[in-house]
Short mmCIF file of the N, C-alpha and C atoms (twelve columns), coordinates in Angstrom:
data_MODEL
# 
_entry.id   MODEL 
# 
loop_
_atom_site.group_PDB 
_atom_site.id 
_atom_site.type_symbol 
_atom_site.label_atom_id 
_atom_site.label_alt_id 
_atom_site.label_comp_id 
_atom_site.label_asym_id 
_atom_site.label_seq_id 
_atom_site.Cartn_x 
_atom_site.Cartn_y 
_atom_site.Cartn_z 
_atom_site.pdbx_PDB_model_num 
ATOM 1   N N  . MET A 1   132.613 37.610 118.907 1 
ATOM 2   C CA . MET A 1   131.954 37.414 117.623 1 
ATOM 3   C C  . MET A 1   131.052 36.178 117.714 1 
ATOM 4   N N  . PRO A 2   129.855 36.268 117.180 1 
ATOM 5   C CA . PRO A 2   128.933 35.131 117.228 1 
ATOM 6   C C  . PRO A 2   129.216 34.122 116.119 1 
ATOM 7   N N  . VAL A 3   128.714 32.925 116.336 1 
ATOM 8   C CA . VAL A 3   128.814 31.856 115.350 1 
ATOM 9   C C  . VAL A 3   127.505 31.822 114.579 1 
ATOM 10  N N  . TYR A 4   127.592 31.874 113.253 1 
ATOM 11  C CA . TYR A 4   126.412 31.833 112.390 1 
ATOM 12  C C  . TYR A 4   126.396 30.533 111.614 1 
ATOM 13  N N  . GLU A 5   125.211 30.100 111.212 1 
ATOM 14  C CA . GLU A 5   125.044 28.878 110.430 1 
ATOM 15  C C  . GLU A 5   124.737 29.243 108.985 1 
ATOM 16  N N  . TYR A 6   125.309 28.471 108.083 1 
ATOM 17  C CA . TYR A 6   125.118 28.684 106.648 1 
ATOM 18  C C  . TYR A 6   124.756 27.347 106.025 1 
ATOM 19  N N  . LEU A 7   124.083 27.406 104.875 1 
ATOM 20  C CA . LEU A 7   123.662 26.180 104.202 1 
ATOM 21  C C  . LEU A 7   124.127 26.215 102.754 1 
ATOM 22  N N  . CYS A 8   125.081 25.350 102.440 1 
ATOM 23  C CA . CYS A 8   125.581 25.217 101.076 1 
ATOM 24  C C  . CYS A 8   124.685 24.223 100.340 1 
ATOM 25  N N  . ASP A 9   124.290 24.540 99.109  1 
ATOM 26  C CA . ASP A 9   123.412 23.646 98.344  1 
ATOM 27  C C  . ASP A 9   124.085 22.316 98.040  1 
ATOM 28  N N  . ASP A 10  125.395 22.314 97.877  1 
ATOM 29  C CA . ASP A 10  126.101 21.088 97.508  1 
ATOM 30  C C  . ASP A 10  126.643 20.325 98.722  1 
ATOM 31  N N  . CYS A 11  127.223 21.042 99.692  1 
ATOM 32  C CA . CYS A 11  127.922 20.379 100.809 1 
ATOM 33  C C  . CYS A 11  127.090 20.257 102.075 1 
ATOM 34  N N  . GLY A 12  126.051 21.053 102.213 1 
ATOM 35  C CA . GLY A 12  125.222 20.990 103.415 1 
ATOM 36  C C  . GLY A 12  125.532 22.124 104.384 1 
ATOM 37  N N  . PRO A 13  125.060 21.991 105.626 1 
ATOM 38  C CA . PRO A 13  125.232 23.086 106.597 1 
ATOM 39  C C  . PRO A 13  126.661 23.165 107.136 1 
ATOM 40  N N  . PHE A 14  127.054 24.406 107.492 1 
ATOM 41  C CA . PHE A 14  128.327 24.635 108.167 1 
ATOM 42  C C  . PHE A 14  128.202 25.883 109.026 1 
ATOM 43  N N  . LYS A 15  129.135 26.040 109.970 1 
ATOM 44  C CA . LYS A 15  129.125 27.176 110.894 1 
ATOM 45  C C  . LYS A 15  130.379 27.996 110.688 1 
ATOM 46  N N  . ASP A 16  130.266 29.310 110.955 1 
ATOM 47  C CA . ASP A 16  131.423 30.177 110.828 1 
ATOM 48  C C  . ASP A 16  131.325 31.316 111.837 1 
ATOM 49  N N  . LEU A 17  132.467 31.745 112.335 1 
ATOM 50  C CA . LEU A 17  132.566 32.845 113.281 1 
ATOM 51  C C  . LEU A 17  132.717 34.134 112.482 1 
ATOM 52  N N  . ARG A 18  131.733 35.059 112.613 1 
ATOM 53  C CA . ARG A 18  131.737 36.284 111.818 1 
ATOM 54  C C  . ARG A 18  131.382 37.471 112.696 1 
ATOM 55  N N  . PRO A 19  131.809 38.684 112.318 1 
ATOM 56  C CA . PRO A 19  131.385 39.884 113.051 1 
ATOM 57  C C  . PRO A 19  129.886 40.117 112.875 1 
ATOM 58  N N  . MET A 20  129.269 40.774 113.849 1 
ATOM 59  C CA . MET A 20  127.829 41.026 113.788 1 
ATOM 60  C C  . MET A 20  127.456 41.924 112.617 1 
ATOM 61  N N  . ALA A 21  128.356 42.781 112.196 1 
ATOM 62  C CA . ALA A 21  128.076 43.670 111.063 1 
ATOM 63  C C  . ALA A 21  127.898 42.885 109.772 1 
ATOM 64  N N  . GLU A 22  128.445 41.676 109.704 1 
ATOM 65  C CA . GLU A 22  128.362 40.850 108.500 1 
ATOM 66  C C  . GLU A 22  127.383 39.695 108.659 1 
ATOM 67  N N  . CYS A 23  126.421 39.837 109.552 1 
ATOM 68  C CA . CYS A 23  125.528 38.719 109.860 1 
ATOM 69  C C  . CYS A 23  124.653 38.300 108.681 1 
ATOM 70  N N  . ASP A 24  124.241 39.237 107.831 1 
ATOM 71  C CA . ASP A 24  123.354 38.899 106.715 1 
ATOM 72  C C  . ASP A 24  124.100 38.594 105.419 1 
ATOM 73  N N  . ASP A 25  125.415 38.785 105.403 1 
ATOM 74  C CA . ASP A 25  126.188 38.527 104.190 1 
ATOM 75  C C  . ASP A 25  126.381 37.031 104.000 1 
ATOM 76  N N  . PRO A 26  126.345 36.550 102.743 1 
ATOM 77  C CA . PRO A 26  126.626 35.126 102.502 1 
ATOM 78  C C  . PRO A 26  128.097 34.819 102.787 1 
ATOM 79  N N  . GLN A 27  128.372 33.575 103.089 1 
ATOM 80  C CA . GLN A 27  129.727 33.123 103.415 1 
ATOM 81  C C  . GLN A 27  130.138 32.032 102.432 1 
ATOM 82  N N  . SER A 28  131.395 32.017 102.066 1 
ATOM 83  C CA . SER A 28  131.856 30.975 101.137 1 
ATOM 84  C C  . SER A 28  132.007 29.656 101.883 1 
ATOM 85  N N  . CYS A 29  131.588 28.594 101.231 1 
ATOM 86  C CA . CYS A 29  131.635 27.249 101.806 1 
ATOM 87  C C  . CYS A 29  133.104 26.836 101.967 1 
ATOM 88  N N  . PRO A 30  133.464 26.222 103.112 1 
ATOM 89  C CA . PRO A 30  134.864 25.825 103.313 1 
ATOM 90  C C  . PRO A 30  135.312 24.685 102.394 1 
ATOM 91  N N  . HIS A 31  134.369 23.925 101.799 1 
ATOM 92  C CA . HIS A 31  134.734 22.784 100.943 1 
ATOM 93  C C  . HIS A 31  134.764 23.176 99.466  1 
ATOM 94  N N  . CYS A 32  133.647 23.744 98.968  1 
ATOM 95  C CA . CYS A 32  133.572 24.049 97.535  1 
ATOM 96  C C  . CYS A 32  133.729 25.540 97.224  1 
ATOM 97  N N  . GLU A 33  133.762 26.376 98.251  1 
ATOM 98  C CA . GLU A 33  133.970 27.822 98.159  1 
ATOM 99  C C  . GLU A 33  132.887 28.584 97.367  1 
ATOM 100 N N  . THR A 34  131.681 28.021 97.264  1 
ATOM 101 C CA . THR A 34  130.559 28.766 96.691  1 
ATOM 102 C C  . THR A 34  129.899 29.554 97.806  1 
ATOM 103 N N  . LEU A 35  129.234 30.654 97.461  1 
ATOM 104 C CA . LEU A 35  128.575 31.478 98.472  1 
ATOM 105 C C  . LEU A 35  127.319 30.775 98.982  1 
ATOM 106 N N  . ALA A 36  127.206 30.718 100.296 1 
ATOM 107 C CA . ALA A 36  126.060 30.070 100.939 1 
ATOM 108 C C  . ALA A 36  125.342 31.097 101.798 1 
ATOM 109 N N  . PRO A 37  123.995 31.102 101.765 1 
ATOM 110 C CA . PRO A 37  123.242 32.055 102.590 1 
ATOM 111 C C  . PRO A 37  123.214 31.616 104.057 1 
ATOM 112 N N  . ARG A 38  123.004 32.595 104.914 1 
ATOM 113 C CA . ARG A 38  122.866 32.312 106.352 1 
ATOM 114 C C  . ARG A 38  121.496 31.719 106.615 1 
ATOM 115 N N  . VAL A 39  121.437 30.715 107.472 1 
ATOM 116 C CA . VAL A 39  120.175 30.062 107.843 1 
ATOM 117 C C  . VAL A 39  120.127 29.901 109.359 1 
ATOM 118 N N  . LEU A 40  118.932 29.670 109.892 1 
ATOM 119 C CA . LEU A 40  118.740 29.386 111.318 1 
ATOM 120 C C  . LEU A 40  118.313 27.932 111.432 1 
ATOM 121 N N  . LEU A 41  119.260 27.073 111.766 1 
ATOM 122 C CA . LEU A 41  118.964 25.647 111.865 1 
ATOM 123 C C  . LEU A 41  118.732 25.198 113.305 1 
ATOM 124 N N  . THR A 42  119.380 25.830 114.250 1 
ATOM 125 C CA . THR A 42  119.245 25.443 115.657 1 
ATOM 126 C C  . THR A 42  118.870 26.663 116.486 1 
ATOM 127 N N  . ALA A 43  118.351 26.402 117.654 1 
ATOM 128 C CA . ALA A 43  117.991 27.483 118.574 1 
ATOM 129 C C  . ALA A 43  119.260 28.090 119.154 1 
ATOM 130 N N  . PRO A 44  119.206 29.341 119.585 1 
ATOM 131 C CA . PRO A 44  120.388 29.954 120.208 1 
ATOM 132 C C  . PRO A 44  120.816 29.195 121.458 1 
ATOM 133 N N  . ASN A 45  122.098 29.164 121.700 1 
ATOM 134 C CA . ASN A 45  122.630 28.469 122.875 1 
ATOM 135 C C  . ASN A 45  122.657 29.416 124.066 1 
ATOM 136 N N  . PHE A 46  122.069 28.979 125.164 1 
ATOM 137 C CA . PHE A 46  122.050 29.773 126.375 1 
ATOM 138 C C  . PHE A 46  122.855 29.092 127.481 1 
ATOM 139 N N  . PHE A 47  123.850 28.296 127.117 1 
ATOM 140 C CA . PHE A 47  124.575 27.535 128.121 1 
ATOM 141 C C  . PHE A 47  125.429 28.416 129.023 1 
ATOM 142 N N  . CYS A 48  125.816 29.591 128.574 1 
ATOM 143 C CA . CYS A 48  126.643 30.468 129.408 1 
ATOM 144 C C  . CYS A 48  125.798 31.324 130.351 1 
ATOM 145 N N  . MET A 49  124.504 31.311 130.153 1 
ATOM 146 C CA . MET A 49  123.610 32.169 130.911 1 
ATOM 147 C C  . MET A 49  123.225 31.516 132.242 1 
ATOM 148 N N  . PRO A 50  123.087 32.285 133.307 1 
ATOM 149 C CA . PRO A 50  122.653 31.709 134.589 1 
ATOM 150 C C  . PRO A 50  121.256 31.089 134.475 1 
ATOM 151 N N  . ALA A 51  120.981 30.099 135.312 1 
ATOM 152 C CA . ALA A 51  119.717 29.359 135.246 1 
ATOM 153 C C  . ALA A 51  118.509 30.274 135.439 1 
ATOM 154 N N  . GLU A 52  118.605 31.269 136.323 1 
ATOM 155 C CA . GLU A 52  117.470 32.161 136.558 1 
ATOM 156 C C  . GLU A 52  117.136 32.966 135.294 1 
ATOM 157 N N  . LYS A 53  118.170 33.396 134.602 1 
ATOM 158 C CA . LYS A 53  117.949 34.180 133.392 1 
ATOM 159 C C  . LYS A 53  117.384 33.303 132.272 1 
ATOM 160 N N  . ARG A 54  117.854 32.050 132.174 1 
ATOM 161 C CA . ARG A 54  117.302 31.131 131.168 1 
ATOM 162 C C  . ARG A 54  115.824 30.891 131.431 1 
ATOM 163 N N  . LYS A 55  115.466 30.721 132.712 1 
ATOM 164 C CA . LYS A 55  114.066 30.493 133.067 1 
ATOM 165 C C  . LYS A 55  113.222 31.722 132.725 1 
ATOM 166 N N  . ALA A 56  113.767 32.911 132.956 1 
ATOM 167 C CA . ALA A 56  113.050 34.141 132.615 1 
ATOM 168 C C  . ALA A 56  112.831 34.237 131.115 1 
ATOM 169 N N  . HIS A 57  113.836 33.851 130.320 1 
ATOM 170 C CA . HIS A 57  113.665 33.852 128.865 1 
ATOM 171 C C  . HIS A 57  112.574 32.870 128.445 1 
ATOM 172 N N  . ALA A 58  112.555 31.702 129.066 1 
ATOM 173 C CA . ALA A 58  111.542 30.706 128.730 1 
ATOM 174 C C  . ALA A 58  110.141 31.216 129.054 1 
ATOM 175 N N  . VAL A 59  109.992 31.887 130.186 1 
ATOM 176 C CA . VAL A 59  108.686 32.441 130.557 1 
ATOM 177 C C  . VAL A 59  108.264 33.520 129.569 1 
ATOM 178 N N  . ASN A 60  109.215 34.375 129.166 1 
ATOM 179 C CA . ASN A 60  108.895 35.443 128.221 1 
ATOM 180 C C  . ASN A 60  108.534 34.907 126.846 1 
ATOM 181 N N  . GLU A 61  109.094 33.777 126.481 1 
ATOM 182 C CA . GLU A 61  108.833 33.220 125.159 1 
ATOM 183 C C  . GLU A 61  107.547 32.402 125.096 1 
ATOM 184 N N  . ARG A 62  106.944 32.114 126.245 1 
ATOM 185 C CA . ARG A 62  105.717 31.322 126.245 1 
ATOM 186 C C  . ARG A 62  104.635 32.064 125.481 1 
ATOM 187 N N  . SER A 63  103.902 31.335 124.721 1 
ATOM 188 C CA . SER A 63  102.867 31.942 123.892 1 
ATOM 189 C C  . SER A 63  101.733 32.482 124.751 1 
ATOM 190 N N  . THR A 64  101.252 33.661 124.420 1 
ATOM 191 C CA . THR A 64  100.154 34.246 125.184 1 
ATOM 192 C C  . THR A 64  98.822  33.603 124.845 1 
ATOM 193 N N  . HIS A 65  98.727  32.952 123.690 1 
ATOM 194 C CA . HIS A 65  97.459  32.321 123.338 1 
ATOM 195 C C  . HIS A 65  97.340  30.911 123.912 1 
ATOM 196 N N  . ALA A 66  98.373  30.429 124.594 1 
ATOM 197 C CA . ALA A 66  98.324  29.115 125.211 1 
ATOM 198 C C  . ALA A 66  98.783  29.220 126.670 1 
ATOM 199 N N  . PRO A 67  97.926  29.743 127.556 1 
ATOM 200 C CA . PRO A 67  98.328  29.899 128.962 1 
ATOM 201 C C  . PRO A 67  98.458  28.544 129.653 1 
ATOM 202 N N  . GLN A 68  99.049  28.555 130.834 1 
ATOM 203 C CA . GLN A 68  99.218  27.326 131.604 1 
ATOM 204 C C  . GLN A 68  97.872  26.787 132.066 1 
ATOM 205 N N  . THR A 69  97.784  25.475 132.107 1 
ATOM 206 C CA . THR A 69  96.605  24.852 132.703 1 
ATOM 207 C C  . THR A 69  96.771  24.886 134.215 1 
ATOM 208 N N  . LEU A 70  95.718  24.576 134.931 1 
ATOM 209 C CA . LEU A 70  95.782  24.566 136.387 1 
ATOM 210 C C  . LEU A 70  96.780  23.521 136.876 1 
ATOM 211 N N  . ALA A 71  96.819  22.362 136.218 1 
ATOM 212 C CA . ALA A 71  97.760  21.311 136.616 1 
ATOM 213 C C  . ALA A 71  99.204  21.769 136.415 1 
ATOM 214 N N  . GLN A 72  99.483  22.463 135.313 1 
ATOM 215 C CA . GLN A 72  100.833 22.975 135.066 1 
ATOM 216 C C  . GLN A 72  101.198 24.030 136.103 1 
ATOM 217 N N  . TYR A 73  100.246 24.894 136.447 1 
ATOM 218 C CA . TYR A 73  100.506 25.936 137.432 1 
ATOM 219 C C  . TYR A 73  100.800 25.329 138.797 1 
ATOM 220 N N  . LYS A 74  99.994  24.334 139.201 1 
ATOM 221 C CA . LYS A 74  100.203 23.698 140.499 1 
ATOM 222 C C  . LYS A 74  101.526 22.936 140.528 1 
ATOM 223 N N  . ALA A 75  101.926 22.360 139.397 1 
ATOM 224 C CA . ALA A 75  103.190 21.626 139.348 1 
ATOM 225 C C  . ALA A 75  104.374 22.565 139.502 1 
ATOM 226 N N  . SER A 76  104.252 23.786 139.003 1 
ATOM 227 C CA . SER A 76  105.364 24.725 139.103 1 
ATOM 228 C C  . SER A 76  105.395 25.436 140.452 1 
ATOM 229 N N  . HIS A 77  104.303 25.410 141.186 1 
ATOM 230 C CA . HIS A 77  104.228 26.052 142.494 1 
ATOM 231 C C  . HIS A 77  103.903 24.990 143.534 1 
ATOM 232 N N  . GLY A 78  104.937 24.415 144.104 1 
ATOM 233 C CA . GLY A 78  104.762 23.365 145.102 1 
ATOM 234 C C  . GLY A 78  104.268 23.916 146.425 1 
ATOM 235 N N  . PRO A 79  103.965 23.043 147.356 1 
ATOM 236 C CA . PRO A 79  103.500 23.507 148.661 1 
ATOM 237 C C  . PRO A 79  104.591 24.295 149.375 1 
ATOM 238 N N  . GLY A 80  104.210 25.420 149.941 1 
ATOM 239 C CA . GLY A 80  105.152 26.247 150.670 1 
ATOM 240 C C  . GLY A 80  106.056 27.085 149.791 1 
ATOM 241 N N  . CYS A 81  105.656 27.340 148.534 1 
ATOM 242 C CA . CYS A 81  106.526 28.110 147.640 1 
ATOM 243 C C  . CYS A 81  106.630 29.569 148.077 1 
ATOM 244 N N  . GLY A 82  105.672 30.055 148.826 1 
ATOM 245 C CA . GLY A 82  105.759 31.408 149.356 1 
ATOM 246 C C  . GLY A 82  105.060 32.452 148.525 1 
ATOM 247 N N  . CYS A 83  104.873 32.206 147.228 1 
ATOM 248 C CA . CYS A 83  104.252 33.241 146.410 1 
ATOM 249 C C  . CYS A 83  102.735 33.102 146.361 1 
ATOM 250 N N  . CYS A 84  102.235 31.891 146.477 1 
ATOM 251 C CA . CYS A 84  100.784 31.742 146.366 1 
ATOM 252 C C  . CYS A 84  100.217 30.739 147.365 1 
ATOM 253 N N  . SER A 85  101.044 30.143 148.184 1 
ATOM 254 C CA . SER A 85  100.519 29.152 149.117 1 
ATOM 255 C C  . SER A 85  99.961  29.837 150.358 1 
ATOM 256 N N  . THR A 86  99.116  29.105 151.037 1 
ATOM 257 C CA . THR A 86  98.524  29.631 152.266 1 
ATOM 258 C C  . THR A 86  99.206  29.022 153.476 1 
ATOM 259 N N  . GLY A 87  100.463 28.658 153.330 1 
ATOM 260 C CA . GLY A 87  101.204 28.039 154.429 1 
ATOM 261 C C  . GLY A 87  101.432 28.978 155.591 1 
ATOM 262 N N  . LYS A 88  101.541 30.275 155.313 1 
ATOM 263 C CA . LYS A 88  101.751 31.240 156.385 1 
ATOM 264 C C  . LYS A 88  100.406 31.631 156.977 1 
ATOM 265 N N  . LYS A 89  100.308 31.544 158.282 1 
ATOM 266 C CA . LYS A 89  99.064  31.938 158.937 1 
ATOM 267 C C  . LYS A 89  99.140  33.407 159.305 1 
ATOM 268 N N  . LYS A 90  97.994  34.049 159.231 1 
ATOM 269 C CA . LYS A 90  97.925  35.441 159.646 1 
ATOM 270 C C  . LYS A 90  98.032  35.506 161.162 1 
ATOM 271 N N  . PRO A 91  98.644  36.542 161.678 1 
ATOM 272 C CA . PRO A 91  98.709  36.659 163.139 1 
ATOM 273 C C  . PRO A 91  97.302  36.858 163.704 1 
ATOM 274 N N  . ALA A 92  97.090  36.297 164.859 1 
ATOM 275 C CA . ALA A 92  95.774  36.408 165.494 1 
ATOM 276 C C  . ALA A 92  95.509  37.871 165.855 1 
ATOM 277 N N  . ARG A 93  94.274  38.290 165.647 1 
ATOM 278 C CA . ARG A 93  93.905  39.666 165.988 1 
ATOM 279 C C  . ARG A 93  93.776  39.789 167.497 1 
ATOM 280 N N  . HIS A 94  94.316  40.847 167.998 1 
ATOM 281 C CA . HIS A 94  94.214  41.083 169.444 1 
ATOM 282 C C  . HIS A 94  92.797  41.537 169.757 1 
ATOM 283 N N  . MET A 95  92.167  40.830 170.695 1 
ATOM 284 C CA . MET A 95  90.800  41.162 171.072 1 
ATOM 285 C C  . MET A 95  90.754  41.452 172.571 1 
ATOM 286 N N  . ALA A 96  90.032  42.480 172.919 1 
ATOM 287 C CA . ALA A 96  89.855  42.826 174.337 1 
ATOM 288 C C  . ALA A 96  88.366  42.861 174.642 1 
ATOM 289 N N  . ARG A 97  88.045  42.602 175.880 1 
ATOM 290 C CA . ARG A 97  86.638  42.648 176.294 1 
ATOM 291 C C  . ARG A 97  86.481  43.725 177.362 1 
ATOM 292 N N  . THR A 98  85.384  44.436 177.260 1 
ATOM 293 C CA . THR A 98  85.080  45.448 178.270 1 
ATOM 294 C C  . THR A 98  84.390  44.782 179.457 1 
ATOM 295 N N  . LYS A 99  84.098  45.549 180.502 1 
ATOM 296 C CA . LYS A 99  83.426  44.995 181.687 1 
ATOM 297 C C  . LYS A 99  82.039  44.483 181.349 1 
ATOM 298 N N  . SER A 100 81.410  45.080 180.349 1 
ATOM 299 C CA . SER A 100 80.059  44.638 179.980 1 
ATOM 300 C C  . SER A 100 80.086  43.413 179.069 1 
ATOM 301 N N  . GLY A 101 81.269  42.978 178.633 1 
ATOM 302 C CA . GLY A 101 81.377  41.795 177.781 1 
ATOM 303 C C  . GLY A 101 81.478  42.116 176.300 1 
ATOM 304 N N  . ALA A 102 81.447  43.384 175.952 1 
ATOM 305 C CA . ALA A 102 81.555  43.749 174.532 1 
ATOM 306 C C  . ALA A 102 82.985  43.533 174.050 1 
ATOM 307 N N  . LYS A 103 83.105  43.089 172.816 1 
ATOM 308 C CA . LYS A 103 84.424  42.853 172.227 1 
ATOM 309 C C  . LYS A 103 84.954  44.138 171.614 1 
ATOM 310 N N  . SER A 104 86.259  44.309 171.689 1 
ATOM 311 C CA . SER A 104 86.895  45.420 170.994 1 
ATOM 312 C C  . SER A 104 88.211  44.915 170.409 1 
ATOM 313 N N  . PHE A 105 88.585  45.479 169.276 1 
ATOM 314 C CA . PHE A 105 89.818  45.114 168.583 1 
ATOM 315 C C  . PHE A 105 90.690  46.361 168.510 1 
ATOM 316 N N  . PRO A 106 91.518  46.604 169.521 1 
ATOM 317 C CA . PRO A 106 92.273  47.850 169.583 1 
ATOM 318 C C  . PRO A 106 93.312  48.017 168.477 1 
ATOM 319 N N  . THR A 107 93.789  46.924 167.874 1 
ATOM 320 C CA . THR A 107 94.808  47.049 166.828 1 
ATOM 321 C C  . THR A 107 94.209  47.199 165.440 1 
ATOM 322 N N  . ALA A 108 92.922  46.981 165.284 1 
ATOM 323 C CA . ALA A 108 92.303  47.007 163.966 1 
ATOM 324 C C  . ALA A 108 91.648  48.346 163.703 1 
ATOM 325 N N  . ARG A 109 92.212  49.133 162.827 1 
ATOM 326 C CA . ARG A 109 91.655  50.397 162.362 1 
ATOM 327 C C  . ARG A 109 91.122  51.259 163.496 1 
ATOM 328 N N  . PRO A 110 91.954  51.851 164.271 1 
ATOM 329 C CA . PRO A 110 91.495  52.630 165.428 1 
ATOM 330 C C  . PRO A 110 90.688  53.867 165.030 1 
ATOM 331 N N  . TRP A 111 90.749  54.286 163.783 1 
ATOM 332 C CA . TRP A 111 90.006  55.474 163.360 1 
ATOM 333 C C  . TRP A 111 88.551  55.171 163.055 1 
ATOM 334 N N  . MET A 112 88.206  53.851 162.972 1 
ATOM 335 C CA . MET A 112 86.819  53.487 162.651 1 
ATOM 336 C C  . MET A 112 85.987  53.415 163.920 1 
ATOM 337 N N  . ILE A 113 84.766  53.837 163.830 1 
ATOM 338 C CA . ILE A 113 83.848  53.768 164.951 1 
ATOM 339 C C  . ILE A 113 83.100  52.452 164.858 1 
ATOM 340 N N  . SER A 114 83.084  51.721 165.942 1 
ATOM 341 C CA . SER A 114 82.445  50.406 165.916 1 
ATOM 342 C C  . SER A 114 80.931  50.561 166.037 1 
ATOM 343 N N  . HIS A 115 80.221  49.536 165.663 1 
ATOM 344 C CA . HIS A 115 78.752  49.543 165.685 1 
ATOM 345 C C  . HIS A 115 78.240  49.083 167.009 1 
# 
């Protein structure tokens, strides 16, 4: 059962453990016992969630009208991150030479006719 927050006009905010089916129903204040409506005072707690999932939620919640600046992007992608860095070099292309000195690349697109 989740914990919901309520706001009593006389006593102030309080929390209560309620079934999800009763999420929109008012709750009686534990001090003065008047009915108090449910309010959202704090953000949901994600402390039980794994760090990767919390990060995914944060990315999904980012506003689309305020994209990252280049400095923010570079700060999140350090050197050698693997997703966008050029740290990995491409393997050298195998080149062969004929007796006349012409170059040929036998591993590159063998179906293409060279010029």
